[in-house]
Amino acid sequence: MHAALLHVDALVKGYRLGRQSIEVLRGLSLHVAQGEMVAIMGPSGSGKTTLLNCLCGIDAPQSGTVTVAGDRIDYRDERARTLLRRKRIGQVFQFFNLIPTLTVAENVGLPLLIDRDRRHRDGKRVREMLALVGMSERRDHLPFQLSGGEMQLVSIARALVHGPDLLLADEPTGNVNPQVGRSIMRILRDTARRQGSGVLMVTHSPEHAAWADRVCFLKDGIIASELLHKGQADAPAPIHARLLALGI
Ligand SMILES: Nc1ncnc2c1ncn2[C@@H]1O[C@H](COP(=O)(O)OP(=O)(O)OP(=O)(O)O)[C@@H](O)[C@H]1O
Ligand SMILES: [Mg+2]
């Protein structure tokens, strides 16, 4: 593990609905190092998705700072935010967000195409990513011809195709079967270990959180506690037992 990659400091975010205002993030601070995989757990409605949306610049906090690979996200400059997201961040969503009219290979290549990345031309990078997630044989399928697990594997290939510094994943295993869930965890962990990316993953599953180096618990708008996973074994048992002991 090397230098800190993601720095979040004193993030405040709330929503206003008519006269009612909801405080979601109340001065939340967090960091993720290069090559580190961090899981975020927390009750439904605690602000996990809100946090990820602020980190990738889709949503803007009221105050606080977010720095990714040395670049501070400037929430007033939408264009700079979009470029930062395109270059440095990969995103995996709970409900895949694939484009229904594009094939698997076209969906995976889309970030390269949009960014006019020359790796798009010969298709090699897309082939590599499809091989990584075990979806080479489905390259010409449309999303509706895939299972939920396969859609999520394709969306992970798309999130990683440009080699992001930071991968943000919002419940990536929420809608897949246990076997695919484990494959996804293996891919995310290898992304951190082999490519040195930072991985920040939201999950409700103690079993999947146990794959992370660190588990952060979001409660009352801040990271209320953390568990470190020191064991690097393939079977992520010790932290899993501790999470279960905490009733999570
Ligand atoms: N656009 C919005 N307008 C108003 N309130 C919102 C908006 N988005 C989220 N909220 C509220 O903010 C709170 C946090 O929502 P968020 O989606 O971040 O929770 P979460 O931790 O991701 O929950 P889950 O585990 O169910 O996905 C919730 O109370 C939600 O109702
Ligand atoms: Mg959510």
Short mmCIF file of C-alpha atoms and ligand atoms in Angstrom, two decimals:
data_model
loop_
_atom_site.label_atom_id
_atom_site.label_comp_id
_atom_site.label_asym_id
_atom_site.label_seq_id
_atom_site.Cartn_x
_atom_site.Cartn_y
_atom_site.Cartn_z
CA MET A 1 0.00 0.00 0.00
CA HIS A 2 1.34 3.42 -0.94
CA ALA A 3 0.30 7.04 -0.78
CA ALA A 4 -3.24 8.18 0.01
CA LEU A 5 -5.30 8.39 -3.13
CA LEU A 6 -8.68 9.58 -1.95
CA HIS A 7 -8.96 12.22 0.76
CA VAL A 8 -12.36 13.23 2.05
CA ASP A 9 -12.45 15.92 4.67
CA ALA A 10 -15.39 17.22 6.71
CA LEU A 11 -18.01 16.50 4.06
CA VAL A 12 -21.45 17.94 4.77
CA LYS A 13 -24.43 17.09 2.59
CA GLY A 14 -28.13 17.40 3.16
CA TYR A 15 -31.29 17.57 1.12
CA ARG A 16 -34.21 19.92 1.26
CA LEU A 17 -37.70 18.74 0.38
CA GLY A 18 -40.12 21.66 0.68
CA ARG A 19 -39.80 22.85 4.25
CA GLN A 20 -38.16 19.70 5.48
CA SER A 21 -34.38 19.39 5.45
CA ILE A 22 -32.46 16.17 5.98
CA GLU A 23 -28.85 16.16 7.12
CA VAL A 24 -27.21 13.11 5.59
CA LEU A 25 -23.42 13.60 5.82
CA ARG A 26 -22.33 15.60 8.89
CA GLY A 27 -18.63 16.30 8.55
CA LEU A 28 -17.57 12.92 7.22
CA SER A 29 -13.85 12.26 6.73
CA LEU A 30 -12.33 9.24 5.01
CA HIS A 31 -9.25 8.20 3.08
CA VAL A 32 -8.35 5.37 0.74
CA ALA A 33 -4.74 4.56 -0.12
CA GLN A 34 -3.43 3.34 -3.46
CA GLY A 35 -3.87 -0.41 -3.65
CA GLU A 36 -6.33 -0.44 -0.77
CA MET A 37 -9.79 -1.94 -0.80
CA VAL A 38 -12.20 -0.31 1.64
CA ALA A 39 -15.77 -1.41 2.34
CA ILE A 40 -18.47 0.94 3.60
CA MET A 41 -21.33 -0.50 5.58
CA GLY A 42 -24.24 1.25 7.20
CA PRO A 43 -28.00 1.08 7.59
CA SER A 44 -30.30 1.81 4.68
CA GLY A 45 -30.69 5.58 4.35
CA SER A 46 -27.46 6.34 6.23
CA GLY A 47 -25.97 8.12 3.21
CA LYS A 48 -23.72 5.59 1.47
CA THR A 49 -24.94 6.37 -2.04
CA THR A 50 -25.00 10.09 -1.22
CA LEU A 51 -21.33 9.80 -0.23
CA LEU A 52 -20.32 8.01 -3.45
CA ASN A 53 -22.22 10.58 -5.51
CA CYS A 54 -20.27 13.38 -3.83
CA LEU A 55 -16.97 11.53 -4.34
CA CYS A 56 -17.45 11.16 -8.09
CA GLY A 57 -18.82 14.67 -8.48
CA ILE A 58 -22.33 13.67 -9.58
CA ASP A 59 -23.68 15.45 -6.51
CA ALA A 60 -22.24 18.47 -4.67
CA PRO A 61 -21.78 18.70 -0.89
CA GLN A 62 -22.62 21.86 1.04
CA SER A 63 -19.08 21.95 2.45
CA GLY A 64 -15.96 19.85 2.84
CA THR A 65 -13.33 18.75 0.36
CA VAL A 66 -12.67 15.72 -1.82
CA THR A 67 -9.27 15.11 -3.40
CA VAL A 68 -8.62 12.27 -5.86
CA ALA A 69 -5.00 11.53 -6.82
CA GLY A 70 -3.98 15.04 -5.84
CA ASP A 71 -6.80 16.75 -7.78
CA ARG A 72 -9.33 18.57 -5.67
CA ILE A 73 -12.88 18.21 -6.96
CA ASP A 74 -14.18 21.67 -7.67
CA TYR A 75 -17.95 21.42 -7.45
CA ARG A 76 -18.53 24.73 -9.22
CA ASP A 77 -16.83 23.62 -12.40
CA GLU A 78 -18.95 20.89 -13.93
CA ARG A 79 -16.68 20.33 -16.92
CA ALA A 80 -13.58 19.82 -14.76
CA ARG A 81 -15.57 17.46 -12.57
CA THR A 82 -16.69 15.41 -15.56
CA LEU A 83 -13.13 15.18 -16.88
CA LEU A 84 -11.81 14.12 -13.49
CA ARG A 85 -14.49 11.46 -13.26
CA ARG A 86 -13.76 10.18 -16.77
CA LYS A 87 -10.01 10.00 -16.31
CA ARG A 88 -9.55 8.95 -12.74
CA ILE A 89 -12.71 7.25 -11.51
CA GLY A 90 -14.56 4.07 -12.46
CA GLN A 91 -18.10 3.48 -11.22
CA VAL A 92 -20.12 0.35 -10.63
CA PHE A 93 -23.80 0.81 -9.86
CA GLN A 94 -26.21 -1.46 -8.07
CA PHE A 95 -28.45 -1.71 -11.13
CA PHE A 96 -25.67 -1.96 -13.74
CA ASN A 97 -26.64 1.11 -15.87
CA LEU A 98 -25.67 -0.54 -19.17
CA ILE A 99 -26.87 1.10 -22.37
CA PRO A 100 -29.57 -1.24 -23.69
CA THR A 101 -29.00 -0.58 -27.39
CA LEU A 102 -25.24 -1.23 -27.28
CA THR A 103 -23.62 -4.67 -27.29
CA VAL A 104 -21.52 -5.92 -24.39
CA ALA A 105 -18.27 -4.97 -26.19
CA GLU A 106 -19.64 -1.54 -27.13
CA ASN A 107 -20.75 -0.88 -23.56
CA VAL A 108 -17.31 -1.81 -22.22
CA GLY A 109 -15.53 0.34 -24.83
CA LEU A 110 -17.74 3.36 -24.30
CA PRO A 111 -15.53 5.19 -21.75
CA LEU A 112 -12.58 4.91 -24.16
CA LEU A 113 -14.69 6.12 -27.08
CA ILE A 114 -16.03 9.12 -25.16
CA ASP A 115 -12.55 10.02 -24.01
CA ARG A 116 -11.10 9.60 -27.55
CA ASP A 117 -8.63 7.16 -26.02
CA ARG A 118 -6.51 5.53 -28.71
CA ARG A 119 -6.86 2.17 -26.93
CA HIS A 120 -10.37 2.10 -28.38
CA ARG A 121 -9.15 1.71 -31.96
CA ASP A 122 -7.91 -1.86 -32.14
CA GLY A 123 -10.33 -3.27 -29.57
CA LYS A 124 -7.51 -5.00 -27.66
CA ARG A 125 -8.21 -3.28 -24.36
CA VAL A 126 -11.91 -4.19 -24.54
CA ARG A 127 -11.01 -7.82 -25.28
CA GLU A 128 -8.68 -7.85 -22.29
CA MET A 129 -11.37 -6.49 -19.99
CA LEU A 130 -13.97 -8.97 -21.23
CA ALA A 131 -11.48 -11.78 -20.60
CA LEU A 132 -10.81 -10.40 -17.11
CA VAL A 133 -14.46 -10.69 -16.13
CA GLY A 134 -15.02 -13.96 -18.05
CA MET A 135 -17.45 -12.43 -20.57
CA SER A 136 -15.53 -12.82 -23.87
CA GLU A 137 -18.15 -15.18 -25.29
CA ARG A 138 -20.92 -12.67 -24.70
CA ARG A 139 -19.27 -9.75 -26.48
CA ASP A 140 -21.98 -9.40 -29.15
CA HIS A 141 -24.96 -9.84 -26.81
CA LEU A 142 -27.23 -6.98 -25.91
CA PRO A 143 -27.77 -6.33 -22.18
CA PHE A 144 -31.29 -7.83 -22.19
CA GLN A 145 -29.78 -11.12 -23.35
CA LEU A 146 -27.67 -11.36 -20.18
CA SER A 147 -28.39 -12.52 -16.64
CA GLY A 148 -28.18 -9.98 -13.79
CA GLY A 149 -24.80 -11.35 -12.70
CA GLU A 150 -23.47 -11.15 -16.25
CA MET A 151 -24.69 -7.56 -16.55
CA GLN A 152 -22.81 -6.66 -13.41
CA LEU A 153 -19.61 -8.32 -14.68
CA VAL A 154 -19.91 -6.30 -17.90
CA SER A 155 -20.45 -3.10 -15.93
CA ILE A 156 -17.30 -3.86 -13.91
CA ALA A 157 -15.32 -4.32 -17.14
CA ARG A 158 -16.66 -0.94 -18.29
CA ALA A 159 -15.70 0.69 -14.98
CA LEU A 160 -12.14 -0.61 -15.24
CA VAL A 161 -11.47 -0.24 -18.97
CA HIS A 162 -9.67 3.11 -18.71
CA GLY A 163 -7.54 1.99 -15.74
CA PRO A 164 -9.04 4.33 -13.11
CA ASP A 165 -7.07 5.39 -10.03
CA LEU A 166 -10.20 4.98 -7.94
CA LEU A 167 -13.03 2.50 -8.33
CA LEU A 168 -16.34 3.33 -6.61
CA ALA A 169 -18.82 0.48 -6.35
CA ASP A 170 -22.31 0.88 -4.89
CA GLU A 171 -23.57 -2.52 -3.74
CA PRO A 172 -21.95 -4.30 -6.70
CA THR A 173 -23.17 -7.66 -5.42
CA GLY A 174 -26.66 -6.54 -4.40
CA ASN A 175 -28.35 -8.20 -7.35
CA VAL A 176 -26.18 -11.18 -8.18
CA ASN A 177 -26.00 -14.76 -6.95
CA PRO A 178 -23.37 -15.79 -4.34
CA GLN A 179 -21.03 -17.35 -6.88
CA VAL A 180 -20.92 -14.23 -9.06
CA GLY A 181 -20.64 -12.18 -5.87
CA ARG A 182 -17.40 -13.96 -5.00
CA SER A 183 -16.05 -13.50 -8.55
CA ILE A 184 -16.78 -9.79 -8.27
CA MET A 185 -14.97 -9.58 -4.93
CA ARG A 186 -11.96 -11.34 -6.43
CA ILE A 187 -11.89 -8.92 -9.38
CA LEU A 188 -12.18 -5.87 -7.10
CA ARG A 189 -9.45 -7.12 -4.80
CA ASP A 190 -7.14 -7.92 -7.72
CA THR A 191 -7.78 -4.44 -9.09
CA ALA A 192 -6.46 -3.01 -5.84
CA ARG A 193 -3.59 -5.47 -5.44
CA ARG A 194 -2.31 -5.76 -9.00
CA GLN A 195 -3.17 -2.41 -10.52
CA GLY A 196 -2.74 -0.35 -7.38
CA SER A 197 -6.15 1.30 -7.74
CA GLY A 198 -8.05 2.36 -4.65
CA VAL A 199 -11.37 0.52 -4.32
CA LEU A 200 -14.25 1.89 -2.27
CA MET A 201 -17.21 -0.45 -2.13
CA VAL A 202 -20.57 -0.14 -0.43
CA THR A 203 -22.02 -3.41 0.73
CA HIS A 204 -24.66 -4.80 3.06
CA SER A 205 -22.95 -8.20 3.10
CA PRO A 206 -20.51 -9.00 5.94
CA GLU A 207 -19.14 -11.80 3.80
CA HIS A 208 -18.24 -9.39 1.01
CA ALA A 209 -17.03 -6.67 3.37
CA ALA A 210 -14.59 -9.23 4.71
CA TRP A 211 -12.70 -9.12 1.41
CA ALA A 212 -11.70 -5.52 2.10
CA ASP A 213 -8.56 -4.33 3.88
CA ARG A 214 -10.69 -2.05 6.02
CA VAL A 215 -14.41 -1.80 6.79
CA CYS A 216 -15.86 1.64 7.64
CA PHE A 217 -19.25 2.02 9.29
CA LEU A 218 -21.33 5.01 8.31
CA LYS A 219 -23.62 6.12 11.08
CA ASP A 220 -25.13 9.49 11.99
CA GLY A 221 -23.46 11.12 9.00
CA ILE A 222 -19.87 10.19 9.82
CA ILE A 223 -17.58 7.16 9.76
CA ALA A 224 -18.41 6.07 13.28
CA SER A 225 -16.01 3.11 13.46
CA GLU A 226 -13.61 1.00 11.44
CA LEU A 227 -12.37 -2.57 11.38
CA LEU A 228 -8.96 -3.41 10.00
CA HIS A 229 -8.37 -6.68 8.23
CA LYS A 230 -4.76 -7.63 8.73
CA GLY A 231 -4.96 -11.16 7.36
CA GLN A 232 -4.31 -11.36 3.63
CA ALA A 233 -5.52 -14.92 3.14
CA ASP A 234 -7.83 -15.77 0.26
CA ALA A 235 -10.53 -17.00 2.61
CA PRO A 236 -11.60 -13.82 4.41
CA ALA A 237 -12.73 -15.53 7.61
CA PRO A 238 -11.45 -13.55 10.63
CA ILE A 239 -13.08 -10.20 9.91
CA HIS A 240 -16.26 -11.94 8.82
CA ALA A 241 -16.55 -13.51 12.27
CA ARG A 242 -15.99 -10.15 13.95
CA LEU A 243 -18.60 -8.46 11.78
CA LEU A 244 -21.11 -11.15 12.65
CA ALA A 245 -20.22 -10.78 16.33
CA LEU A 246 -21.11 -7.09 16.03
CA GLY A 247 -24.52 -8.13 14.72
CA ILE A 248 -23.84 -6.71 11.24
N1 LIG B 1 -32.28 13.55 -4.11
C1 LIG B 1 -32.69 13.44 -2.85
N2 LIG B 1 -33.59 14.30 -2.33
C2 LIG B 1 -33.98 14.21 -1.05
N3 LIG B 1 -33.54 13.27 -0.17
C3 LIG B 1 -32.65 12.38 -0.63
C4 LIG B 1 -32.18 12.41 -2.00
N4 LIG B 1 -31.28 11.40 -2.16
C5 LIG B 1 -31.22 10.77 -0.96
N5 LIG B 1 -32.03 11.35 -0.04
C6 LIG B 1 -32.20 10.96 1.36
O1 LIG B 1 -30.90 10.91 1.94
C7 LIG B 1 -30.76 9.81 2.82
C8 LIG B 1 -29.58 8.95 2.40
O2 LIG B 1 -29.87 8.30 1.18
P1 LIG B 1 -28.83 7.31 0.48
O3 LIG B 1 -29.43 6.91 -0.80
O4 LIG B 1 -27.50 7.95 0.43
O5 LIG B 1 -28.82 6.10 1.53
P2 LIG B 1 -28.04 4.70 1.45
O6 LIG B 1 -27.19 4.60 2.68
O7 LIG B 1 -27.35 4.57 0.14
O8 LIG B 1 -29.22 3.65 1.59
P3 LIG B 1 -29.42 2.19 0.92
O9 LIG B 1 -28.58 1.25 1.75
O10 LIG B 1 -30.87 1.91 1.08
O11 LIG B 1 -28.99 2.25 -0.51
C9 LIG B 1 -32.10 9.07 2.79
O12 LIG B 1 -32.82 9.47 3.93
C10 LIG B 1 -32.75 9.57 1.52
O13 LIG B 1 -34.15 9.60 1.66
MG MG B 2 -27.63 3.28 -1.52
#
